[in-house]
Amino acid sequence: MTGRASSLQELWTKEVGFQFHILKVGSVFKNSSKICFADNEGKVRIWNGTTPETVLETKGSSICALLLADVTNFGSIDLITGDSEGSITIFSNNEILSKKKFFSQEVSALGLYIDAAENPYIVAGDRGGTICCFQPNENPWKIRLTDEALRVDRGQREGVEVFSIRVLDTLIMNDASGIQSHYLLACDGRFLHLFFWSFSATLFQNSRKDQYIM
């Protein structure tokens, strides 16, 4: 191995005493950095370093996606979960603010979008290729990648195979005139989908699908 020499030193090891499959580290609620464990029983355990601190119950099924972000504008970081039954739960200040079933399949990705007016939106995707976007306590809009891909291809193909949403992200880029435009990137494991975002129509105005090559 060439390049700068480096060393890695283990500081501590601790058996947590439960099974978990999602781990997030970051500020949550009004606290500084915490370790958040999500399990297959619908629970999120929040630790302060090596010390157990809080257990949050979603009262749902296995948690498949976890997001730490301020989506309520209450002045603290909220905790959002997506479960295997398609439900999304929002915790604010250690309490459930809302819980709603958005999908018929497992929630596979959660992301955050901030519009030009600095309003936060939760973006979510499921294993069936559906994406939705919403603010807490508001009705969402949805789009299915299969339908959108067929529209873009103008019916040239009889069918388009779409895998589950793996990753969601948003970005802002300047166009040729220097005007900021908002985009959504969605990866389904095979294709990278790029959408132009327009909230004036509450839907994507255009979309482009490029093959995603590793």
CSV table of C-alpha atoms in Angstrom, one decimal:
chain,number,residue,atom,x,y,z
A,1,MET,CA,0.0,0.0,0.0
A,2,THR,CA,1.4,3.4,-1.0
A,3,GLY,CA,0.7,6.9,0.2
A,4,ARG,CA,0.6,8.5,3.6
A,5,ALA,CA,1.0,6.1,6.5
A,6,SER,CA,-1.9,5.9,8.9
A,7,SER,CA,-2.9,4.0,12.0
A,8,LEU,CA,-6.2,3.0,13.5
A,9,GLN,CA,-6.6,2.5,17.2
A,10,GLU,CA,-9.6,0.9,18.8
A,11,LEU,CA,-10.9,3.1,21.7
A,12,TRP,CA,-13.6,0.8,23.1
A,13,THR,CA,-15.7,-2.2,22.4
A,14,LYS,CA,-19.1,-2.9,23.9
A,15,GLU,CA,-21.7,-5.6,23.5
A,16,VAL,CA,-25.0,-3.7,23.0
A,17,GLY,CA,-27.2,-6.7,24.0
A,18,PHE,CA,-29.6,-6.5,21.1
A,19,GLN,CA,-29.7,-7.0,17.4
A,20,PHE,CA,-29.7,-3.9,15.1
A,21,HIS,CA,-29.3,-3.4,11.4
A,22,ILE,CA,-29.3,0.4,11.0
A,23,LEU,CA,-26.8,2.8,12.7
A,24,LYS,CA,-26.8,6.6,12.6
A,25,VAL,CA,-24.6,9.0,14.4
A,26,GLY,CA,-25.6,12.7,14.8
A,27,SER,CA,-27.4,15.3,16.8
A,28,VAL,CA,-31.0,14.3,17.6
A,29,PHE,CA,-33.7,16.4,19.2
A,30,LYS,CA,-32.0,19.0,21.3
A,31,ASN,CA,-29.0,16.9,22.1
A,32,SER,CA,-25.4,16.8,20.7
A,33,SER,CA,-24.1,13.8,18.8
A,34,LYS,CA,-25.7,10.5,19.7
A,35,ILE,CA,-25.6,6.9,18.4
A,36,CYS,CA,-29.0,5.7,17.1
A,37,PHE,CA,-29.6,2.0,16.6
A,38,ALA,CA,-32.7,0.8,14.7
A,39,ASP,CA,-33.9,-2.8,15.0
A,40,ASN,CA,-36.4,-5.2,13.5
A,41,GLU,CA,-38.9,-4.7,16.3
A,42,GLY,CA,-39.8,-1.1,15.5
A,43,LYS,CA,-37.5,0.4,18.1
A,44,VAL,CA,-34.8,3.1,18.0
A,45,ARG,CA,-32.3,3.0,20.8
A,46,ILE,CA,-30.4,6.3,21.4
A,47,TRP,CA,-27.0,6.0,23.2
A,48,ASN,CA,-24.8,8.7,24.6
A,49,GLY,CA,-21.4,7.2,23.8
A,50,THR,CA,-21.4,3.8,25.5
A,51,THR,CA,-24.3,4.6,27.7
A,52,PRO,CA,-28.0,3.6,26.8
A,53,GLU,CA,-30.2,6.7,27.1
A,54,THR,CA,-33.5,6.5,25.3
A,55,VAL,CA,-35.7,3.9,23.6
A,56,LEU,CA,-38.3,5.1,21.1
A,57,GLU,CA,-41.2,2.9,20.0
A,58,THR,CA,-42.6,3.4,16.6
A,59,LYS,CA,-45.4,0.9,17.4
A,60,GLY,CA,-44.7,-0.6,14.0
A,61,SER,CA,-42.7,-3.3,12.1
A,62,SER,CA,-39.0,-3.6,11.4
A,63,ILE,CA,-37.3,-0.3,10.7
A,64,CYS,CA,-35.7,-0.2,7.2
A,65,ALA,CA,-34.6,3.4,6.9
A,66,LEU,CA,-33.6,6.1,9.3
A,67,LEU,CA,-33.1,9.9,8.9
A,68,LEU,CA,-32.0,12.6,11.3
A,69,ALA,CA,-33.0,16.1,10.1
A,70,ASP,CA,-35.0,19.1,11.2
A,71,VAL,CA,-38.3,18.7,9.2
A,72,THR,CA,-40.6,20.5,11.7
A,73,ASN,CA,-38.7,23.8,12.1
A,74,PHE,CA,-39.2,23.4,15.9
A,75,GLY,CA,-35.5,24.2,16.5
A,76,SER,CA,-34.2,20.7,17.0
A,77,ILE,CA,-33.2,17.6,15.0
A,78,ASP,CA,-36.1,15.2,14.3
A,79,LEU,CA,-35.9,11.5,13.9
A,80,ILE,CA,-37.7,9.8,11.0
A,81,THR,CA,-38.1,6.1,10.4
A,82,GLY,CA,-39.5,4.0,7.5
A,83,ASP,CA,-40.6,0.5,8.2
A,84,SER,CA,-41.2,-2.8,6.3
A,85,GLU,CA,-45.0,-2.1,6.0
A,86,GLY,CA,-44.5,1.2,4.2
A,87,SER,CA,-45.1,3.5,7.2
A,88,ILE,CA,-43.1,6.6,8.1
A,89,THR,CA,-42.9,7.8,11.7
A,90,ILE,CA,-41.7,11.2,12.7
A,91,PHE,CA,-40.4,11.8,16.2
A,92,SER,CA,-40.0,15.3,17.5
A,93,ASN,CA,-38.5,15.9,21.0
A,94,ASN,CA,-38.8,12.2,22.0
A,95,GLU,CA,-42.5,11.9,21.0
A,96,ILE,CA,-44.3,10.7,17.9
A,97,LEU,CA,-45.4,13.7,15.9
A,98,SER,CA,-47.0,11.7,13.1
A,99,LYS,CA,-47.2,8.2,11.7
A,100,LYS,CA,-48.7,7.3,8.4
A,101,LYS,CA,-48.6,4.5,5.8
A,102,PHE,CA,-47.3,5.9,2.5
A,103,PHE,CA,-46.4,2.8,0.6
A,104,SER,CA,-47.7,-0.7,0.0
A,105,GLN,CA,-44.1,-2.0,0.2
A,106,GLU,CA,-41.1,-1.6,2.4
A,107,VAL,CA,-39.6,1.9,2.8
A,108,SER,CA,-36.1,1.5,1.4
A,109,ALA,CA,-34.7,5.1,1.4
A,110,LEU,CA,-35.3,8.4,3.2
A,111,GLY,CA,-33.8,11.8,2.3
A,112,LEU,CA,-34.2,15.5,2.9
A,113,TYR,CA,-35.0,18.3,0.4
A,114,ILE,CA,-34.8,22.0,1.2
A,115,ASP,CA,-36.6,24.3,-1.2
A,116,ALA,CA,-35.7,27.9,-2.2
A,117,ALA,CA,-37.7,29.2,0.7
A,118,GLU,CA,-35.8,26.9,3.1
A,119,ASN,CA,-38.8,24.7,3.7
A,120,PRO,CA,-37.8,21.1,4.6
A,121,TYR,CA,-39.5,18.1,2.8
A,122,ILE,CA,-39.1,14.4,3.5
A,123,VAL,CA,-38.3,12.4,0.4
A,124,ALA,CA,-38.9,8.6,0.6
A,125,GLY,CA,-38.7,5.6,-1.7
A,126,ASP,CA,-39.9,2.1,-1.5
A,127,ARG,CA,-39.0,-1.3,-2.9
A,128,GLY,CA,-41.5,-1.0,-5.6
A,129,GLY,CA,-39.9,2.0,-7.2
A,130,THR,CA,-42.3,4.6,-5.8
A,131,ILE,CA,-41.1,8.0,-4.6
A,132,CYS,CA,-43.1,10.4,-2.4
A,133,CYS,CA,-42.4,13.8,-1.0
A,134,PHE,CA,-44.1,15.6,1.9
A,135,GLN,CA,-44.0,17.9,4.9
A,136,PRO,CA,-45.2,16.7,8.3
A,137,ASN,CA,-49.1,16.6,8.5
A,138,GLU,CA,-49.5,17.3,4.8
A,139,ASN,CA,-50.6,15.1,2.0
A,140,PRO,CA,-47.8,13.8,-0.2
A,141,TRP,CA,-47.3,13.6,-3.9
A,142,LYS,CA,-46.1,10.4,-5.4
A,143,ILE,CA,-44.4,9.2,-8.6
A,144,ARG,CA,-43.6,5.7,-9.8
A,145,LEU,CA,-40.3,5.3,-11.6
A,146,THR,CA,-41.9,2.7,-14.0
A,147,ASP,CA,-44.6,5.1,-15.1
A,148,GLU,CA,-42.1,8.0,-15.5
A,149,ALA,CA,-39.6,5.9,-17.4
A,150,LEU,CA,-42.3,4.8,-19.9
A,151,ARG,CA,-43.3,8.4,-20.3
A,152,VAL,CA,-39.8,9.5,-21.1
A,153,ASP,CA,-39.2,6.6,-23.5
A,154,ARG,CA,-42.5,7.6,-25.2
A,155,GLY,CA,-43.7,4.1,-25.3
A,156,GLN,CA,-40.8,2.7,-27.3
A,157,ARG,CA,-40.5,-0.2,-24.9
A,158,GLU,CA,-43.2,-2.5,-23.8
A,159,GLY,CA,-42.0,-2.5,-20.2
A,160,VAL,CA,-39.4,-1.0,-18.0
A,161,GLU,CA,-37.9,-3.0,-15.2
A,162,VAL,CA,-37.5,-0.9,-12.1
A,163,PHE,CA,-35.8,-2.1,-8.9
A,164,SER,CA,-36.3,-0.9,-5.4
A,165,ILE,CA,-35.2,2.6,-4.5
A,166,ARG,CA,-31.7,2.2,-3.0
A,167,VAL,CA,-30.5,5.9,-2.6
A,168,LEU,CA,-32.2,9.3,-2.7
A,169,ASP,CA,-30.4,12.6,-2.8
A,170,THR,CA,-31.1,16.2,-3.8
A,171,LEU,CA,-28.9,18.8,-5.4
A,172,ILE,CA,-28.9,22.4,-6.6
A,173,MET,CA,-27.1,23.3,-9.9
A,174,ASN,CA,-26.9,26.4,-12.0
A,175,ASP,CA,-28.2,26.2,-15.5
A,176,ALA,CA,-26.5,27.9,-18.5
A,177,SER,CA,-28.1,31.2,-17.5
A,178,GLY,CA,-26.8,31.0,-13.9
A,179,ILE,CA,-30.3,30.3,-12.5
A,180,GLN,CA,-30.4,27.7,-9.7
A,181,SER,CA,-32.4,24.6,-10.5
A,182,HIS,CA,-33.4,21.8,-8.1
A,183,TYR,CA,-33.0,18.1,-8.9
A,184,LEU,CA,-33.6,14.8,-7.3
A,185,LEU,CA,-31.4,11.8,-7.8
A,186,ALA,CA,-32.7,8.3,-7.3
A,187,CYS,CA,-30.8,5.1,-7.7
A,188,ASP,CA,-32.6,1.8,-8.1
A,189,GLY,CA,-29.4,-0.4,-8.2
A,190,ARG,CA,-29.2,-0.4,-12.0
A,191,PHE,CA,-30.2,3.0,-13.2
A,192,LEU,CA,-29.5,6.5,-11.9
A,193,HIS,CA,-32.7,8.7,-12.4
A,194,LEU,CA,-32.3,12.4,-12.5
A,195,PHE,CA,-35.5,14.5,-12.0
A,196,PHE,CA,-36.0,18.3,-12.5
A,197,TRP,CA,-37.9,19.5,-9.5
A,198,SER,CA,-40.8,22.0,-9.9
A,199,PHE,CA,-43.0,22.7,-6.9
A,200,SER,CA,-45.0,25.2,-8.8
A,201,ALA,CA,-46.7,22.2,-10.4
A,202,THR,CA,-46.2,20.0,-7.3
A,203,LEU,CA,-44.7,17.4,-9.7
A,204,PHE,CA,-41.5,16.8,-11.6
A,205,GLN,CA,-41.7,18.7,-14.9
A,206,ASN,CA,-39.0,16.6,-16.7
A,207,SER,CA,-36.9,13.6,-16.0
A,208,ARG,CA,-34.0,11.8,-17.5
A,209,LYS,CA,-32.8,8.3,-16.9
A,210,ASP,CA,-29.2,7.3,-17.4
A,211,GLN,CA,-27.7,3.9,-16.9
A,212,TYR,CA,-25.8,3.6,-13.7
A,213,ILE,CA,-22.5,1.9,-14.3
A,214,MET,CA,-20.2,0.8,-11.4
